[in-house]
Amino acid sequence: MTVASVPDYTPISVRPVHAHGRLARWAVGLAAVVVVAIAASFAIFAVAYAIGGSGAIEDNLVGFLGMVSLLGGLLAALAAFALAVIARVRHERWALLWLPLSVFPILLAFLVLGEIFWWE
């Protein structure tokens, strides 16, 4: 059996030209998870407050859920921010990189201002 070569064979790239780097995808995905988790905890907080008033959100599972989602979200947003900064330094051009680059500063400002002005 003879093997004939393929004339004018042009190799196809494994990755499409418009594909984004792994760091950028991780950063955007992690920031999206943070946004969804915090939005869900705020929704639970709002429903509990609407149903039971201020007594329903004091010293119980709802307050614990809010605290865990905010602090855990802050750490995850920090990781997403760092990944996005590294991706930008590597000249990644993706419009969705604004999400991890903005979620961490917004969440940090919310926590700092909330601690100073709203919470005791």
PDB file of C-alpha atoms in Angstrom, residues 11-70:
ATOM      1  CA  PRO A  11      -2.210  23.271   8.375  1.00  0.00           C
ATOM      2  CA  ILE A  12      -5.296  24.410  10.178  1.00  0.00           C
ATOM      3  CA  SER A  13      -4.832  26.240  13.434  1.00  0.00           C
ATOM      4  CA  VAL A  14      -6.051  24.423  16.515  1.00  0.00           C
ATOM      5  CA  ARG A  15      -7.413  27.617  17.986  1.00  0.00           C
ATOM      6  CA  PRO A  16      -9.559  30.056  15.988  1.00  0.00           C
ATOM      7  CA  VAL A  17      -8.158  33.517  15.542  1.00  0.00           C
ATOM      8  CA  HIS A  18     -10.904  35.132  17.634  1.00  0.00           C
ATOM      9  CA  ALA A  19     -10.544  32.762  20.610  1.00  0.00           C
ATOM     10  CA  HIS A  20      -9.616  34.345  23.903  1.00  0.00           C
ATOM     11  CA  GLY A  21      -6.892  33.272  26.269  1.00  0.00           C
ATOM     12  CA  ARG A  22      -7.419  30.983  29.215  1.00  0.00           C
ATOM     13  CA  LEU A  23      -6.740  33.729  31.778  1.00  0.00           C
ATOM     14  CA  ALA A  24      -9.290  36.040  30.189  1.00  0.00           C
ATOM     15  CA  ARG A  25     -11.953  33.328  30.092  1.00  0.00           C
ATOM     16  CA  TRP A  26     -11.299  32.426  33.743  1.00  0.00           C
ATOM     17  CA  ALA A  27     -11.436  36.076  34.790  1.00  0.00           C
ATOM     18  CA  VAL A  28     -14.721  36.755  33.037  1.00  0.00           C
ATOM     19  CA  GLY A  29     -16.272  33.494  34.208  1.00  0.00           C
ATOM     20  CA  LEU A  30     -15.239  34.032  37.812  1.00  0.00           C
ATOM     21  CA  ALA A  31     -16.521  37.607  37.790  1.00  0.00           C
ATOM     22  CA  ALA A  32     -19.820  36.443  36.319  1.00  0.00           C
ATOM     23  CA  VAL A  33     -20.180  33.849  39.081  1.00  0.00           C
ATOM     24  CA  VAL A  34     -19.497  36.550  41.690  1.00  0.00           C
ATOM     25  CA  VAL A  35     -22.137  38.841  40.199  1.00  0.00           C
ATOM     26  CA  VAL A  36     -24.734  36.053  40.112  1.00  0.00           C
ATOM     27  CA  ALA A  37     -23.971  34.920  43.682  1.00  0.00           C
ATOM     28  CA  ILE A  38     -24.197  38.432  45.115  1.00  0.00           C
ATOM     29  CA  ALA A  39     -27.372  39.191  43.160  1.00  0.00           C
ATOM     30  CA  ALA A  40     -28.934  35.977  44.476  1.00  0.00           C
ATOM     31  CA  SER A  41     -27.980  36.792  48.070  1.00  0.00           C
ATOM     32  CA  PHE A  42     -29.400  40.322  47.708  1.00  0.00           C
ATOM     33  CA  ALA A  43     -32.615  38.843  46.318  1.00  0.00           C
ATOM     34  CA  ILE A  44     -32.875  36.461  49.280  1.00  0.00           C
ATOM     35  CA  PHE A  45     -32.131  39.339  51.639  1.00  0.00           C
ATOM     36  CA  ALA A  46     -34.811  41.535  50.015  1.00  0.00           C
ATOM     37  CA  VAL A  47     -37.448  38.798  50.106  1.00  0.00           C
ATOM     38  CA  ALA A  48     -36.742  38.025  53.770  1.00  0.00           C
ATOM     39  CA  TYR A  49     -36.893  41.718  54.634  1.00  0.00           C
ATOM     40  CA  ALA A  50     -40.140  42.179  52.691  1.00  0.00           C
ATOM     41  CA  ILE A  51     -41.788  39.196  54.385  1.00  0.00           C
ATOM     42  CA  GLY A  52     -40.538  39.453  57.948  1.00  0.00           C
ATOM     43  CA  GLY A  53     -39.165  42.955  58.314  1.00  0.00           C
ATOM     44  CA  SER A  54     -35.964  43.773  60.154  1.00  0.00           C
ATOM     45  CA  GLY A  55     -36.450  40.869  62.581  1.00  0.00           C
ATOM     46  CA  ALA A  56     -36.167  38.388  59.722  1.00  0.00           C
ATOM     47  CA  ILE A  57     -32.696  39.508  58.701  1.00  0.00           C
ATOM     48  CA  GLU A  58     -31.031  39.897  62.096  1.00  0.00           C
ATOM     49  CA  ASP A  59     -28.727  37.170  63.458  1.00  0.00           C
ATOM     50  CA  ASN A  60     -29.897  34.276  61.338  1.00  0.00           C
ATOM     51  CA  LEU A  61     -29.131  32.358  58.189  1.00  0.00           C
ATOM     52  CA  VAL A  62     -30.026  35.268  55.907  1.00  0.00           C
ATOM     53  CA  GLY A  63     -27.413  37.536  57.504  1.00  0.00           C
ATOM     54  CA  PHE A  64     -24.851  34.745  57.423  1.00  0.00           C
ATOM     55  CA  LEU A  65     -25.589  34.107  53.746  1.00  0.00           C
ATOM     56  CA  GLY A  66     -25.140  37.793  52.958  1.00  0.00           C
ATOM     57  CA  MET A  67     -21.864  37.956  54.862  1.00  0.00           C
ATOM     58  CA  VAL A  68     -20.442  34.823  53.251  1.00  0.00           C
ATOM     59  CA  SER A  69     -21.470  35.888  49.754  1.00  0.00           C
ATOM     60  CA  LEU A  70     -19.983  39.361  50.177  1.00  0.00           C
TER      61      LEU A  70
END
